Short mmCIF file of C-alpha atoms in Angstrom, two decimals:
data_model
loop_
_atom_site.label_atom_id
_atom_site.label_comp_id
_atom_site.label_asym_id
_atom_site.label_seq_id
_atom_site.Cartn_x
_atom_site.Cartn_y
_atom_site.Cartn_z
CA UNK A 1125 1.06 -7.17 -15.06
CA UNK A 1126 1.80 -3.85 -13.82
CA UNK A 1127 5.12 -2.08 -13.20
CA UNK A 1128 5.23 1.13 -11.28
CA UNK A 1129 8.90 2.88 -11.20
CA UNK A 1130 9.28 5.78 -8.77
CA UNK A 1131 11.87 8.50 -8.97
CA UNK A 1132 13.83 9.80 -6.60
CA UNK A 1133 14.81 7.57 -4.13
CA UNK A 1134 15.37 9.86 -2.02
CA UNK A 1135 15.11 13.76 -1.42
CA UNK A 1136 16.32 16.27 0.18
CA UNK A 1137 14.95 19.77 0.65
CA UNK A 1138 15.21 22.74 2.71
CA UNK A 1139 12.44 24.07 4.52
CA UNK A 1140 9.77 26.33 2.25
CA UNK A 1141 11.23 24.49 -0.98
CA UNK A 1142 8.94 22.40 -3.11
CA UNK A 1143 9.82 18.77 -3.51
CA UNK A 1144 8.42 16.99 -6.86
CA UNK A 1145 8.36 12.96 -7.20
CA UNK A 1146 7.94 11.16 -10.47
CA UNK A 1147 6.06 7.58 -11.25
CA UNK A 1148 5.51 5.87 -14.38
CA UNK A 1149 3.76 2.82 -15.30
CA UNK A 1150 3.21 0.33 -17.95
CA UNK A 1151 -0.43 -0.72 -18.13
CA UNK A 1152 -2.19 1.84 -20.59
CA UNK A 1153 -5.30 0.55 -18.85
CA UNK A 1154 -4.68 1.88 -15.41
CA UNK A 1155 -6.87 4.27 -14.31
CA UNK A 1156 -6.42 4.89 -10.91
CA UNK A 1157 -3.05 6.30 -9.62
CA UNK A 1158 -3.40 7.05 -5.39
CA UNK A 1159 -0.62 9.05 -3.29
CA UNK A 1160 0.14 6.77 -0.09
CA UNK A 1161 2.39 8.88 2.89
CA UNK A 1162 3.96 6.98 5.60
CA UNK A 1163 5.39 8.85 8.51
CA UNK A 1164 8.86 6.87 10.25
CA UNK A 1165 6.57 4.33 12.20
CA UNK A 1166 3.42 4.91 10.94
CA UNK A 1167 1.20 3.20 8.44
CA UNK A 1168 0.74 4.01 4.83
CA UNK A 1169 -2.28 6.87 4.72
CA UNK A 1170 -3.33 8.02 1.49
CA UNK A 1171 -2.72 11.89 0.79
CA UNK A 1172 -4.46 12.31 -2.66
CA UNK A 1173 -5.49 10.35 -5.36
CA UNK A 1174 -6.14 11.09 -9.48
CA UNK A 1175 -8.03 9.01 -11.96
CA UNK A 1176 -7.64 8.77 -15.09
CA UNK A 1177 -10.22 11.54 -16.55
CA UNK A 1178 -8.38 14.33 -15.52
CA UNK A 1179 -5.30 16.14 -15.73
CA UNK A 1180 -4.12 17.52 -12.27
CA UNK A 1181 -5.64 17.53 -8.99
CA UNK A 1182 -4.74 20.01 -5.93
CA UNK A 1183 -5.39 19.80 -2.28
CA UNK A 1184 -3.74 22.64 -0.31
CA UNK A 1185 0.36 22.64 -0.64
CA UNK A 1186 -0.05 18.82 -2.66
CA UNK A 1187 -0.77 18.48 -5.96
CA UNK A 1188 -0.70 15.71 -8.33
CA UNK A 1189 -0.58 15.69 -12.41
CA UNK A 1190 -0.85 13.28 -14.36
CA UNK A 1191 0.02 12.17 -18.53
CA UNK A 1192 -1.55 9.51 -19.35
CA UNK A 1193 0.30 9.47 -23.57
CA UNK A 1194 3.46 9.46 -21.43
CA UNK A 1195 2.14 6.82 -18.84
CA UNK A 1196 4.12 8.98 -15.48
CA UNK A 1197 2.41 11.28 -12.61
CA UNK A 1198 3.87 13.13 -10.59
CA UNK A 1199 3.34 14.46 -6.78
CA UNK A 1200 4.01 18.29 -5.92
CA UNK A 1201 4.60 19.53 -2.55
CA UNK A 1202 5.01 23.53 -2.39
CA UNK A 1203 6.60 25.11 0.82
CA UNK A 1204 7.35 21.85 2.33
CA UNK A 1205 7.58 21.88 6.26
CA UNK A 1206 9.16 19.42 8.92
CA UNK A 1207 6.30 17.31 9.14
CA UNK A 1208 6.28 16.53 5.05
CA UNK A 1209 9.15 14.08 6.16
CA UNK A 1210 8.11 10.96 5.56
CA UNK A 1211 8.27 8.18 2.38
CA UNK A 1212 5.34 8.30 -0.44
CA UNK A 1213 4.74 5.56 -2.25
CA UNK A 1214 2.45 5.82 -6.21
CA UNK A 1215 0.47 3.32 -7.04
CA UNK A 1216 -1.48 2.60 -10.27
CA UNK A 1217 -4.85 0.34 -10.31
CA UNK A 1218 -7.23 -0.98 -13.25
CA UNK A 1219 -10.49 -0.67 -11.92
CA UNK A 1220 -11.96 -4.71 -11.87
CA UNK A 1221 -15.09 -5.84 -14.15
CA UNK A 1222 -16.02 -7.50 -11.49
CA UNK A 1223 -16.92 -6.27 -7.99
CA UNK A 1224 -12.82 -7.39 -6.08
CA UNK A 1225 -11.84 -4.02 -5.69
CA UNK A 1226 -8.99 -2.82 -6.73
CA UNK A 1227 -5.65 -3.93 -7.48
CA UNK A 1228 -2.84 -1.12 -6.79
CA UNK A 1229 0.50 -1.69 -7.80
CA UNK A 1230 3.27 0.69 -5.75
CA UNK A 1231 6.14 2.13 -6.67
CA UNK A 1232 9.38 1.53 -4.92
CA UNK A 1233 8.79 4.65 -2.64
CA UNK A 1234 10.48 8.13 -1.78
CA UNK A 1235 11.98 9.26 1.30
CA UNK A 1236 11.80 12.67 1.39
CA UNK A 1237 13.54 14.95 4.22
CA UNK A 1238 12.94 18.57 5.07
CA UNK A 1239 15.52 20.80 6.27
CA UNK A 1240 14.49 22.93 8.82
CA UNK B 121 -12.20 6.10 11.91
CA UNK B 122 -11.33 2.65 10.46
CA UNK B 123 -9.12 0.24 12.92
CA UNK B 124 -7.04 -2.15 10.95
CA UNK B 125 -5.43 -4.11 13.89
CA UNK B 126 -2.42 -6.35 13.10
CA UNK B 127 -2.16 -9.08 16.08
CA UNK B 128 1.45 -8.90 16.85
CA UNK B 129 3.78 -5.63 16.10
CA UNK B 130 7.54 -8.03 16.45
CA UNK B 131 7.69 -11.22 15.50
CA UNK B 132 11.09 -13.60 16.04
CA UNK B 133 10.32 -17.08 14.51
CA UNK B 134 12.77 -19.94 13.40
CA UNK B 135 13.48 -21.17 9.80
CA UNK B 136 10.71 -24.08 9.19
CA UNK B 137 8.56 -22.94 11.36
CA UNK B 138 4.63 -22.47 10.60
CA UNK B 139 3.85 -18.80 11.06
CA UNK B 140 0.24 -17.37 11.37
CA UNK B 141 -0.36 -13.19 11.09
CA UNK B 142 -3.53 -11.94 11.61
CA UNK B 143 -5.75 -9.16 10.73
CA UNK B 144 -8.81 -7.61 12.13
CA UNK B 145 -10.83 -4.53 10.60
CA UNK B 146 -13.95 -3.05 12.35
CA UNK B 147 -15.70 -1.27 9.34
CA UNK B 148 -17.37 -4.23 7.38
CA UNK B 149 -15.12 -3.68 4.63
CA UNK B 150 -14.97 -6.71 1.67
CA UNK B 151 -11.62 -6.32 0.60
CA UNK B 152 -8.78 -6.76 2.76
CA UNK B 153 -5.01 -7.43 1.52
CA UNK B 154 -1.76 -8.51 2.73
CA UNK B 155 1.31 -6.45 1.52
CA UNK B 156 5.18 -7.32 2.50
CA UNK B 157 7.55 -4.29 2.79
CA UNK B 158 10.92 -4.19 2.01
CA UNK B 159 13.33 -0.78 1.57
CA UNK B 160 13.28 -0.43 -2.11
CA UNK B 161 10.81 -2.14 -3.17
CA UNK B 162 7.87 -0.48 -2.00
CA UNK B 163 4.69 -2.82 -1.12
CA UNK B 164 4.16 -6.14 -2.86
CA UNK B 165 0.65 -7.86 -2.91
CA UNK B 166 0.77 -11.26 -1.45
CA UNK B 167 -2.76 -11.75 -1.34
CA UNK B 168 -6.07 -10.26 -1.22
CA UNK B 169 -9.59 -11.10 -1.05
CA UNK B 170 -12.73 -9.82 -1.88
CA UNK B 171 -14.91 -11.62 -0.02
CA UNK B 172 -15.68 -14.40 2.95
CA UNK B 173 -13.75 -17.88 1.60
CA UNK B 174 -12.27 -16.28 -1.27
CA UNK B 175 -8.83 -15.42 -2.07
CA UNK B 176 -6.68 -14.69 -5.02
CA UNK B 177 -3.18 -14.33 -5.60
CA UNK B 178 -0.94 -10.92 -5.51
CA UNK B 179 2.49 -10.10 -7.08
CA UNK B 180 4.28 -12.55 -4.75
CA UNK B 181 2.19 -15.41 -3.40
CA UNK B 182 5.22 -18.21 -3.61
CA UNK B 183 5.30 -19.64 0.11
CA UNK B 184 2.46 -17.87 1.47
CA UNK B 185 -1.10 -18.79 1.91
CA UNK B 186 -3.92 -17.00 3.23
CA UNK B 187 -7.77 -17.84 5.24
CA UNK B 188 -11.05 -15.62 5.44
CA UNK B 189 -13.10 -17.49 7.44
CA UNK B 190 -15.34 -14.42 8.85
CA UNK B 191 -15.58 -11.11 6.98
CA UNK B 192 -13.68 -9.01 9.46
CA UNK B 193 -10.19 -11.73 9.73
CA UNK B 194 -7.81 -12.32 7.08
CA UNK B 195 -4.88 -14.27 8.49
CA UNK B 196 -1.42 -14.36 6.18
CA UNK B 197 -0.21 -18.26 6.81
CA UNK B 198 4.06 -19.17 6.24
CA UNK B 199 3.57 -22.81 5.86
CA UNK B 200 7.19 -23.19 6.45
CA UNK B 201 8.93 -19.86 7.30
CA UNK B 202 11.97 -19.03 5.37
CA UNK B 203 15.04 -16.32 6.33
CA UNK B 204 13.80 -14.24 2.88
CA UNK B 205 10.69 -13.87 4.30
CA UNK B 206 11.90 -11.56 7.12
CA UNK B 207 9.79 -8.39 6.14
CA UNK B 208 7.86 -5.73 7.30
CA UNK B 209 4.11 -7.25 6.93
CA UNK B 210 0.98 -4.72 6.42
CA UNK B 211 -2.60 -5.68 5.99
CA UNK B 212 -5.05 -3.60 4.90
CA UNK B 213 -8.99 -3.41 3.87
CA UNK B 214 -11.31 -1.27 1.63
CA UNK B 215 -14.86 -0.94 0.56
CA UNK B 216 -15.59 -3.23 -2.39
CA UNK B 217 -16.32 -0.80 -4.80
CA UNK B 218 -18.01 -0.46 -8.49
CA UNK B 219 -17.86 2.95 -7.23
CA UNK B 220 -15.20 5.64 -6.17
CA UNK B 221 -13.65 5.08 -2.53
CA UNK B 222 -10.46 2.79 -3.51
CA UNK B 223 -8.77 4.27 -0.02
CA UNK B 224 -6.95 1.29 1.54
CA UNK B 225 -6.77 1.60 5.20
CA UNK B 226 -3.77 -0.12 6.64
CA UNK B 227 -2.84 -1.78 9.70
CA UNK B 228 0.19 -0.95 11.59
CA UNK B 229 2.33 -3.68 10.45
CA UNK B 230 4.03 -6.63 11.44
CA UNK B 231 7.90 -6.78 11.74
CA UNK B 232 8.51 -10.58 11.10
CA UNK B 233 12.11 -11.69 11.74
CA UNK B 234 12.99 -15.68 10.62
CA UNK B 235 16.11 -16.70 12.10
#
């Protein structure tokens, strides 16, 4: 099945810097890779999302690229702020022949901090 | 705005016992899911399913089982609740699609301790 690996850990940035997280996966077939942010006591909301017929996809200060010869995408935040705190979790999906939805497959998450 | 309501936010149940979770979502959705979350390891699929009475296996079904009896409940069942199975415990639902909108939309968790 799938494997999603998700780089850092954790990260730590000040205020105004831009924080960058890595995933790759192992299922050439995935097409589907969503951006899931959960705030300390929150639930999981997804921030942005990027299939597999294009390159890069941008949504104010978040951005997300993605190699699909390499099999790794990779989230951009530019002038992070306090409430960019949080973990974010990848994920990576084949899209079902049959009507069941999909299937996402998370990495092990990032907690990233912001320094005021 | 999608409600995803988990029945219990703390748990505290005793090794052996049987341990129901349950899940409610408001928007019709087919799909709903049951993820455990551990530091680390991100979100592991138990179990989903796609549709009244049916249900398939995730990543990590060992010791779990699952019920859809109505289209809005999907209720995560420990037949015999074990201390690895202390977790954080998130369901979640989504439009069946053939389409575009994947979004999962997630409850707000249960924290299950087994002592």
């Amino acid at each position: 099945g799938e494997n999603v690996e998700q780089h850092p850990s954790t990260l730590s940035v000040q205020e105004g810097d831009s924080a960058v997280i890595k995933c790759t996966y192992s299922d050439s077939a995935s097409n589907y890779f969503p951006w899931y942010k959960q705030e300390l006591g929150k639930r999981p909301q997804l921030i942005i999302d990027i299939r597999s017929n294009v390159g890069e996809k941008k949504d104010q200060r978040i951005a997300v690229t993605l190699n699909k010869t390499a099999k790794h995408f990779s989230l951009h935040i530019t002038e992070t702020q306090p409430e960019d705190s949080a973990v974010y979790f990848c994920a990576a999906s084949i899209k079902g022949v049959k009507a069941a939805g999909n299937k996402l497959t998370f990495g092990g998450g990032t907690r990233v901090l912001v320094k005021p | 705005d999608v409600k995803v309501t988990q029945s219990s936010r703390y748990l505290v149940k005793r090794t052996g016992e049987k341990v129901f979770l349950e899940c409610v979502q408001d928007m019709d959705h087919e799909n709903m899911f049951w993820y455990r979350q551990d530091p680390g390891l991100g979100l592991r699929l138990i179990y989903f399913s796609y549709d009244v009475k049916m249900k398939e296996k995730g990543d990590i079904p060992e010791g779990y089982s699952v019920s859809r009896e109505k289209k809005e409940r999907f209720s995560l069942i420990l037949e015999s609740a074990s201390t690895n199975q202390t977790s954080m415990y998130l369901c979640a639902s989504s439009l069946r699609t053939g389409g575009t909108n994947e979004k999962l939309f997630f409850g707000s968790g249960t924290q299950l301790s087994v002592l």
